[in-house]
mmCIF file of C-alpha atoms in Angstrom:
data_model
loop_
_atom_site.group_PDB
_atom_site.id
_atom_site.type_symbol
_atom_site.label_atom_id
_atom_site.label_comp_id
_atom_site.label_asym_id
_atom_site.label_seq_id
_atom_site.Cartn_x
_atom_site.Cartn_y
_atom_site.Cartn_z
ATOM 1 C CA MET P 30 -3.929 -4.677 5.605
ATOM 2 C CA ILE P 31 -4.636 -5.187 9.301
ATOM 3 C CA LEU P 32 -7.934 -6.953 9.966
ATOM 4 C CA LYS P 33 -7.655 -7.920 13.626
ATOM 5 C CA ARG P 34 -8.964 -5.549 16.280
ATOM 6 C CA ASN P 35 -6.394 -6.209 19.007
ATOM 7 C CA PHE P 36 -2.677 -5.670 18.475
ATOM 8 C CA ASN P 37 0.343 -7.421 19.933
ATOM 9 C CA PRO P 38 1.948 -4.983 22.437
ATOM 10 C CA ILE P 39 5.423 -6.294 21.589
ATOM 11 C CA LYS P 40 4.958 -5.552 17.874
ATOM 12 C CA VAL P 41 3.498 -2.147 18.666
ATOM 13 C CA PHE P 42 6.518 -1.349 20.841
ATOM 14 C CA GLY P 43 8.766 -2.372 17.956
ATOM 15 C CA TYR P 44 7.393 0.488 15.860
ATOM 16 C CA VAL P 45 8.248 3.173 18.454
ATOM 17 C CA ARG P 46 11.146 1.599 20.352
ATOM 18 C CA LYS P 47 13.581 4.380 19.424
ATOM 19 C CA GLU P 48 11.246 7.080 20.685
ATOM 20 C CA ILE P 49 10.449 5.187 23.889
ATOM 21 C CA ILE P 50 14.104 4.467 24.644
ATOM 22 C CA PHE P 51 14.948 8.140 24.102
ATOM 23 C CA SER P 52 12.108 9.233 26.372
ATOM 24 C CA PHE P 53 13.080 6.676 29.018
ATOM 25 C CA LEU P 54 16.710 7.802 29.134
ATOM 26 C CA VAL P 55 15.816 11.495 29.317
ATOM 27 C CA SER P 56 13.246 10.993 32.084
ATOM 28 C CA ILE P 57 15.676 8.929 34.182
ATOM 29 C CA LEU P 58 18.363 11.582 33.754
ATOM 30 C CA VAL P 59 15.971 14.353 34.791
ATOM 31 C CA TRP P 60 14.810 12.421 37.860
ATOM 32 C CA ILE P 61 18.401 11.682 38.960
ATOM 33 C CA ILE P 62 19.419 15.321 38.569
ATOM 34 C CA PHE P 63 16.363 16.471 40.515
ATOM 35 C CA GLU P 64 17.113 13.995 43.309
ATOM 36 C CA PHE P 65 20.450 15.756 43.759
ATOM 37 C CA LYS P 66 18.424 18.833 44.749
ATOM 38 C CA ILE P 67 19.045 20.672 41.496
ATOM 39 C CA SER P 68 15.491 21.977 41.299
ATOM 40 C CA ALA P 69 16.417 24.667 38.773
ATOM 41 C CA ILE P 70 15.936 22.160 35.981
ATOM 42 C CA ALA P 71 12.156 22.218 36.489
ATOM 43 C CA LEU P 72 10.347 24.081 33.698
ATOM 44 C CA PRO P 73 6.791 25.418 33.551
ATOM 45 C CA PHE P 74 4.372 22.851 32.163
ATOM 46 C CA SER P 75 3.030 25.458 29.739
ATOM 47 C CA ILE P 76 6.173 24.990 27.604
ATOM 48 C CA SER P 77 5.372 21.345 26.921
ATOM 49 C CA ALA P 78 1.694 22.177 26.528
ATOM 50 C CA ILE P 79 2.395 24.713 23.774
ATOM 51 C CA LEU P 80 4.861 22.441 22.009
ATOM 52 C CA GLY P 81 2.459 19.507 22.331
ATOM 53 C CA SER P 82 -0.291 21.560 20.692
ATOM 54 C CA ALA P 83 1.951 22.380 17.731
ATOM 55 C CA LEU P 84 2.991 18.729 17.481
ATOM 56 C CA ALA P 85 -0.647 17.617 17.527
ATOM 57 C CA ILE P 86 -1.415 19.903 14.567
ATOM 58 C CA PHE P 87 1.441 18.451 12.505
ATOM 59 C CA ILE P 88 0.497 14.880 13.418
ATOM 60 C CA ALA P 89 -3.174 15.476 12.584
ATOM 61 C CA PHE P 90 -2.340 16.962 9.182
ATOM 62 C CA ARG P 91 0.083 14.178 8.343
ATOM 63 C CA ASN P 92 -2.306 11.438 9.447
ATOM 64 C CA ASN P 93 -5.169 12.905 7.414
ATOM 65 C CA SER P 94 -2.943 13.216 4.344
ATOM 66 C CA SER P 95 -1.536 9.698 4.787
ATOM 67 C CA TYR P 96 -4.983 8.171 5.153
ATOM 68 C CA GLY P 97 -6.092 10.045 2.042
ATOM 69 C CA ARG P 98 -3.210 8.489 0.093
ATOM 70 C CA TRP P 99 -4.007 5.014 1.455
ATOM 71 C CA TRP P 100 -7.702 5.294 0.667
ATOM 72 C CA GLU P 101 -7.020 6.644 -2.820
ATOM 73 C CA ALA P 102 -4.733 3.660 -3.449
ATOM 74 C CA ARG P 103 -7.453 1.267 -2.309
ATOM 75 C CA THR P 104 -10.036 3.059 -4.471
ATOM 76 C CA LEU P 105 -7.767 2.812 -7.506
ATOM 77 C CA TRP P 106 -7.374 -0.915 -7.025
ATOM 78 C CA GLY P 107 -11.114 -1.243 -6.641
ATOM 79 C CA GLY P 108 -11.354 0.368 -10.084
ATOM 80 C CA ILE P 109 -8.740 -2.074 -11.406
ATOM 81 C CA VAL P 110 -10.862 -4.984 -10.166
ATOM 82 C CA ASN P 111 -13.961 -3.632 -11.938
ATOM 83 C CA SER P 112 -12.236 -2.688 -15.202
ATOM 84 C CA SER P 113 -10.483 -6.067 -15.375
ATOM 85 C CA ARG P 114 -13.828 -7.834 -15.095
ATOM 86 C CA ILE P 115 -15.379 -5.580 -17.728
ATOM 87 C CA LEU P 116 -12.472 -6.064 -20.130
ATOM 88 C CA ALA P 117 -12.639 -9.848 -19.736
ATOM 89 C CA ARG P 118 -16.393 -9.785 -20.330
ATOM 90 C CA LEU P 119 -15.958 -7.715 -23.495
ATOM 91 C CA ILE P 120 -13.259 -10.046 -24.784
ATOM 92 C CA ILE P 121 -15.412 -13.124 -24.251
ATOM 93 C CA THR P 122 -18.752 -11.777 -25.443
ATOM 94 C CA PHE P 123 -17.416 -9.909 -28.479
ATOM 95 C CA THR P 124 -15.436 -12.950 -29.608
ATOM 96 C CA ASP P 125 -18.440 -15.249 -29.200
ATOM 97 C CA SER P 126 -20.746 -12.801 -30.994
ATOM 98 C CA HIS P 127 -19.029 -13.499 -34.335
ATOM 99 C CA SER P 128 -19.670 -17.256 -34.265
ATOM 100 C CA HIS P 129 -22.327 -16.899 -36.971
ATOM 101 C CA GLN P 130 -19.937 -15.372 -39.513
ATOM 102 C CA SER P 131 -18.452 -17.369 -42.356
ATOM 103 C CA ASN P 132 -14.830 -16.652 -41.376
ATOM 104 C CA TYR P 133 -15.389 -17.747 -37.754
ATOM 105 C CA GLU P 134 -12.870 -20.306 -36.508
ATOM 106 C CA LYS P 135 -13.757 -21.767 -33.130
ATOM 107 C CA GLU P 136 -10.230 -22.839 -32.228
ATOM 108 C CA ARG P 137 -8.788 -19.436 -33.144
ATOM 109 C CA SER P 138 -11.495 -17.585 -31.196
ATOM 110 C CA GLU P 139 -11.149 -19.771 -28.110
ATOM 111 C CA SER P 140 -7.388 -19.326 -28.202
ATOM 112 C CA PHE P 141 -7.773 -15.547 -28.463
ATOM 113 C CA LYS P 142 -10.202 -15.388 -25.527
ATOM 114 C CA LYS P 143 -7.973 -17.432 -23.249
ATOM 115 C CA GLU P 144 -4.801 -15.614 -24.261
ATOM 116 C CA MET P 145 -6.280 -12.157 -23.750
ATOM 117 C CA VAL P 146 -7.907 -12.950 -20.413
ATOM 118 C CA TRP P 147 -4.697 -14.512 -19.147
ATOM 119 C CA TYR P 148 -2.804 -11.424 -20.266
ATOM 120 C CA CYS P 149 -5.237 -9.323 -18.234
ATOM 121 C CA ILE P 150 -4.394 -11.480 -15.220
ATOM 122 C CA ALA P 151 -0.691 -11.116 -15.971
ATOM 123 C CA TRP P 152 -1.108 -7.339 -16.083
ATOM 124 C CA VAL P 153 -2.540 -7.048 -12.555
ATOM 125 C CA HIS P 154 0.188 -9.290 -11.153
ATOM 126 C CA ALA P 155 2.805 -7.275 -13.048
ATOM 127 C CA LEU P 156 1.423 -4.049 -11.613
ATOM 128 C CA ARG P 157 1.599 -5.533 -8.111
ATOM 129 C CA LEU P 158 5.257 -6.483 -8.578
ATOM 130 C CA HIS P 159 6.000 -3.139 -10.244
ATOM 131 C CA LEU P 160 4.543 -1.081 -7.389
ATOM 132 C CA ARG P 161 6.240 -3.158 -4.713
ATOM 133 C CA LYS P 162 9.540 -3.093 -6.648
ATOM 134 C CA GLN P 163 9.829 -6.862 -6.509
ATOM 135 C CA ASP P 164 11.885 -8.772 -9.056
ATOM 136 C CA ASN P 165 10.241 -12.209 -9.111
ATOM 137 C CA TRP P 166 8.888 -11.731 -12.632
ATOM 138 C CA GLU P 167 9.010 -15.476 -13.224
ATOM 139 C CA GLU P 168 5.551 -15.524 -11.636
ATOM 140 C CA LEU P 169 4.220 -14.236 -14.965
ATOM 141 C CA GLN P 170 5.509 -17.164 -17.008
ATOM 142 C CA THR P 171 2.297 -19.049 -16.236
ATOM 143 C CA TYR P 172 0.183 -16.461 -18.030
ATOM 144 C CA LEU P 173 2.317 -15.568 -21.065
ATOM 145 C CA SER P 174 3.754 -17.287 -24.083
ATOM 146 C CA SER P 175 7.493 -17.907 -23.949
ATOM 147 C CA ASP P 176 8.242 -15.326 -26.675
ATOM 148 C CA ASP P 177 6.159 -12.629 -25.016
ATOM 149 C CA PHE P 178 7.688 -13.389 -21.625
ATOM 150 C CA ASP P 179 11.185 -13.017 -23.082
ATOM 151 C CA ALA P 180 10.184 -9.675 -24.597
ATOM 152 C CA LEU P 181 8.643 -8.605 -21.301
ATOM 153 C CA THR P 182 11.786 -9.285 -19.292
ATOM 154 C CA ASN P 183 13.694 -6.786 -21.456
ATOM 155 C CA SER P 184 11.160 -3.985 -20.907
ATOM 156 C CA GLN P 185 11.514 -1.257 -18.298
ATOM 157 C CA ASN P 186 7.866 -0.684 -17.362
ATOM 158 C CA LYS P 187 6.448 -4.185 -17.556
ATOM 159 C CA PRO P 188 2.748 -3.424 -16.901
ATOM 160 C CA ASN P 189 2.842 -0.778 -19.622
ATOM 161 C CA PHE P 190 4.540 -3.198 -22.025
ATOM 162 C CA LEU P 191 1.857 -5.792 -21.320
ATOM 163 C CA GLN P 192 -0.783 -3.251 -22.293
ATOM 164 C CA LEU P 193 1.072 -2.693 -25.567
ATOM 165 C CA MET P 194 1.025 -6.427 -26.251
ATOM 166 C CA MET P 195 -2.689 -6.636 -25.471
ATOM 167 C CA GLY P 196 -3.396 -3.722 -27.801
ATOM 168 C CA ARG P 197 -1.486 -5.416 -30.606
ATOM 169 C CA LYS P 198 -3.375 -8.670 -30.093
ATOM 170 C CA ILE P 199 -6.713 -6.865 -30.259
ATOM 171 C CA TYR P 200 -5.896 -5.356 -33.643
ATOM 172 C CA GLN P 201 -4.485 -8.642 -34.912
ATOM 173 C CA ALA P 202 -7.841 -10.180 -33.999
ATOM 174 C CA MET P 203 -9.592 -7.381 -35.864
ATOM 175 C CA ALA P 204 -7.471 -8.127 -38.930
ATOM 176 C CA ASN P 205 -8.075 -11.881 -38.995
ATOM 177 C CA GLY P 206 -11.798 -11.667 -38.306
ATOM 178 C CA THR P 207 -11.852 -12.850 -34.699
ATOM 179 C CA LEU P 208 -13.197 -9.417 -33.791
ATOM 180 C CA GLY P 209 -15.075 -6.992 -35.938
ATOM 181 C CA GLY P 210 -17.025 -3.758 -36.124
ATOM 182 C CA PHE P 211 -16.352 -1.441 -33.217
ATOM 183 C CA ASP P 212 -15.215 -4.153 -30.786
ATOM 184 C CA SER P 213 -11.778 -2.653 -30.424
ATOM 185 C CA PHE P 214 -13.097 0.756 -29.337
ATOM 186 C CA GLN P 215 -14.818 -0.595 -26.232
ATOM 187 C CA MET P 216 -11.855 -2.790 -25.355
ATOM 188 C CA GLU P 217 -9.524 0.169 -25.797
ATOM 189 C CA GLY P 218 -11.720 2.118 -23.395
ATOM 190 C CA GLN P 219 -11.063 -0.423 -20.646
ATOM 191 C CA LEU P 220 -7.353 -0.570 -21.484
ATOM 192 C CA LEU P 221 -7.331 3.209 -21.161
ATOM 193 C CA ALA P 222 -9.003 2.954 -17.744
ATOM 194 C CA LEU P 223 -6.398 0.423 -16.593
ATOM 195 C CA ALA P 224 -3.592 2.653 -17.890
ATOM 196 C CA ASN P 225 -5.023 5.592 -15.946
ATOM 197 C CA TYR P 226 -5.237 3.504 -12.794
ATOM 198 C CA GLN P 227 -1.630 2.447 -13.242
ATOM 199 C CA GLY P 228 -0.504 6.047 -13.703
ATOM 200 C CA SER P 229 -2.346 7.122 -10.549
ATOM 201 C CA CYS P 230 -0.777 4.292 -8.542
ATOM 202 C CA GLU P 231 2.661 5.255 -9.839
ATOM 203 C CA ARG P 232 2.006 8.862 -8.818
ATOM 204 C CA ILE P 233 1.298 7.766 -5.243
ATOM 205 C CA LYS P 234 4.302 5.442 -5.284
ATOM 206 C CA ASN P 235 6.790 7.966 -6.685
ATOM 207 C CA THR P 236 5.568 11.146 -4.970
ATOM 208 C CA PRO P 237 6.106 11.060 -1.203
ATOM 209 C CA LEU P 238 4.188 13.192 1.224
ATOM 210 C CA LEU P 239 5.887 16.575 1.587
ATOM 211 C CA ARG P 240 9.180 15.885 3.330
ATOM 212 C CA GLN P 241 8.947 19.026 5.442
ATOM 213 C CA TYR P 242 5.955 17.585 7.293
ATOM 214 C CA ASP P 243 7.855 14.383 7.949
ATOM 215 C CA PHE P 244 10.966 16.231 9.154
ATOM 216 C CA PHE P 245 9.239 18.751 11.394
ATOM 217 C CA THR P 246 6.920 16.130 12.859
ATOM 218 C CA ARG P 247 9.925 14.064 13.913
ATOM 219 C CA LEU P 248 11.774 17.169 15.122
ATOM 220 C CA PHE P 249 8.843 18.417 17.208
ATOM 221 C CA LEU P 250 8.231 14.929 18.601
ATOM 222 C CA TYR P 251 11.783 14.569 19.916
ATOM 223 C CA ALA P 252 11.766 18.144 21.227
ATOM 224 C CA PHE P 253 8.517 17.415 23.029
ATOM 225 C CA MET P 254 9.860 14.178 24.547
ATOM 226 C CA LEU P 255 13.016 16.009 25.608
ATOM 227 C CA LEU P 256 11.215 18.852 27.400
ATOM 228 C CA LEU P 257 8.331 16.811 28.839
ATOM 229 C CA PRO P 258 10.120 15.374 31.920
ATOM 230 C CA PHE P 259 11.560 18.824 32.717
ATOM 231 C CA SER P 260 7.992 20.164 32.733
ATOM 232 C CA LEU P 261 6.641 17.344 34.920
ATOM 233 C CA ILE P 262 9.412 16.954 37.491
ATOM 234 C CA GLY P 263 8.535 20.151 39.365
ATOM 235 C CA ASP P 264 4.970 19.080 40.210
ATOM 236 C CA PHE P 265 5.963 15.513 41.064
ATOM 237 C CA GLY P 266 8.905 16.772 43.145
ATOM 238 C CA ARG P 267 6.680 19.005 45.283
ATOM 239 C CA MET P 268 4.493 15.960 45.966
ATOM 240 C CA GLU P 269 7.654 13.973 46.818
ATOM 241 C CA ILE P 270 6.890 11.381 44.144
ATOM 242 C CA GLY P 271 9.490 12.495 41.643
ATOM 243 C CA TYR P 272 10.064 8.956 40.410
ATOM 244 C CA LEU P 273 6.626 9.036 38.753
ATOM 245 C CA VAL P 274 8.049 11.355 36.138
ATOM 246 C CA ILE P 275 9.484 8.268 34.413
ATOM 247 C CA PRO P 276 6.279 6.243 33.798
ATOM 248 C CA VAL P 277 4.142 9.333 33.119
ATOM 249 C CA THR P 278 6.668 10.631 30.581
ATOM 250 C CA LEU P 279 6.760 7.218 28.908
ATOM 251 C CA ILE P 280 2.972 7.011 28.661
ATOM 252 C CA ILE P 281 2.559 10.484 27.168
ATOM 253 C CA SER P 282 5.494 10.003 24.797
ATOM 254 C CA PHE P 283 4.130 6.621 23.738
ATOM 255 C CA VAL P 284 0.788 8.161 22.779
ATOM 256 C CA PHE P 285 2.351 10.903 20.650
ATOM 257 C CA ALA P 286 4.882 8.508 19.101
ATOM 258 C CA ILE P 287 2.184 6.022 18.088
ATOM 259 C CA LEU P 288 0.035 8.770 16.560
ATOM 260 C CA ALA P 289 3.022 9.975 14.547
ATOM 261 C CA LYS P 290 3.904 6.431 13.473
ATOM 262 C CA VAL P 291 0.370 5.752 12.200
ATOM 263 C CA GLY P 292 0.739 8.522 9.636
ATOM 264 C CA GLU P 293 4.241 7.394 8.700
ATOM 265 C CA VAL P 294 3.335 3.774 7.918
ATOM 266 C CA ASN P 295 0.148 4.687 6.011
ATOM 267 C CA GLU P 296 1.941 7.206 3.810
ATOM 268 C CA ASP P 297 3.249 4.567 1.368
ATOM 269 C CA PRO P 298 0.523 1.966 0.653
ATOM 270 C CA PHE P 299 2.525 -0.170 -1.818
ATOM 271 C CA GLU P 300 5.472 -1.384 0.292
ATOM 272 C CA ASN P 301 4.190 -4.927 1.045
ATOM 273 C CA ARG P 302 3.840 -4.211 4.758
ATOM 274 C CA ILE P 303 1.034 -5.332 7.037
ATOM 275 C CA THR P 304 -0.466 -1.827 6.915
ATOM 276 C CA ASP P 305 -0.536 -1.576 3.108
ATOM 277 C CA VAL P 306 -3.264 -2.109 0.544
ATOM 278 C CA PRO P 307 -3.590 -5.927 0.121
ATOM 279 C CA LEU P 308 -2.427 -6.137 -3.493
ATOM 280 C CA THR P 309 -1.799 -9.894 -3.433
ATOM 281 C CA ALA P 310 -5.328 -10.609 -2.224
ATOM 282 C CA LEU P 311 -6.811 -8.268 -4.843
ATOM 283 C CA CYS P 312 -4.770 -9.885 -7.636
ATOM 284 C CA ILE P 313 -5.933 -13.343 -6.575
ATOM 285 C CA THR P 314 -9.537 -12.118 -6.547
ATOM 286 C CA ILE P 315 -9.170 -10.784 -10.088
ATOM 287 C CA GLU P 316 -7.511 -13.987 -11.274
ATOM 288 C CA ARG P 317 -10.257 -16.154 -9.781
ATOM 289 C CA ASP P 318 -13.022 -14.040 -11.320
ATOM 290 C CA LEU P 319 -11.480 -13.874 -14.790
ATOM 291 C CA ARG P 320 -10.591 -17.545 -14.983
ATOM 292 C CA GLU P 321 -14.094 -18.422 -13.857
ATOM 293 C CA MET P 322 -15.456 -16.279 -16.707
ATOM 294 C CA LEU P 323 -13.451 -18.504 -19.071
ATOM 295 C CA GLY P 324 -15.227 -21.530 -17.623
ATOM 296 C CA GLU P 325 -12.231 -22.855 -15.713
ATOM 297 C CA LYS P 326 -12.845 -24.896 -12.555
ATOM 298 C CA ASP P 327 -9.333 -25.273 -11.168
ATOM 299 C CA LEU P 328 -9.074 -21.819 -9.593
ATOM 300 C CA PRO P 329 -6.416 -20.569 -7.178
ATOM 301 C CA ALA P 330 -7.436 -20.588 -3.534
ATOM 302 C CA PRO P 331 -8.831 -17.268 -2.292
ATOM 303 C CA ALA P 332 -6.496 -15.177 -0.167
ATOM 304 C CA LYS P 333 -7.059 -15.576 3.547
ATOM 305 C CA PRO P 334 -5.784 -13.442 6.439
ATOM 306 C CA PHE P 335 -2.646 -14.714 8.151
ATOM 307 C CA GLU P 336 -2.503 -13.921 11.866
ATOM 308 C CA GLY P 337 -4.945 -11.071 11.302
ATOM 309 C CA TYR P 338 -3.130 -9.576 8.283
ATOM 310 C CA LEU P 339 -4.189 -9.627 4.625
ATOM 311 C CA TYR P 340 -1.367 -9.106 2.143
#
């Protein structure tokens, strides 16, 4: 996620270099041809104006849709933060509430609390890796037992498998007296919420914005950049400043190309790019909060922006 207000022009150019190079070459070619007194190449400006209006509509729709996807992704992860805290609180308070019973075993209860909370932390990190399609699953070894980690590595959908393991541990705790009554129902409610959040994130990840909008936006953009210098050269030629067609074409093309690129990079919010939802920072926040609820003091350092970007 970008936090800084001012951007590096070189990095910005890197996003639209293909479009700018195309526009630059076309505008130079048009100016050279016009200088050889071939004025027939000049087109009415209304052609570019009409095409630019159609392009603006496509760009506006795509940008609105892309921002909606990005904001939904951020909202879902906000829900994951809240539900993770609630689930950890339920685990801790429900386990402690049975300390007065005759079958209460402090060591068993403390072990259950720590194991379950650490599995909650493992789940959010697993979801982050799952959405970004990263393979460094060894990160989860810190939070899981060796047997469960071995079982996890053989699963296809690792966050979903972790939820299965957490569900089993809840009902094992019900059976041995660590939990009791209706404790499992409220915990299952938060596991359900986390499962729903995961499914919604996977929907965004696996369902791209309609490809026809992407294709026609790119098609109209290149058509616009191709026709623009032909529409400008006539007016600049009559004023005997035909060379200005090059910088003016580049400026206008740059504006449209950047607007189109904004929608393109925001369309997929889980690709571990500087424009994406900061999943790593959110996972660290959850881990810090949940480990603090366990009474731990040695917490991971909070995520900080690097050069104006939060990952």
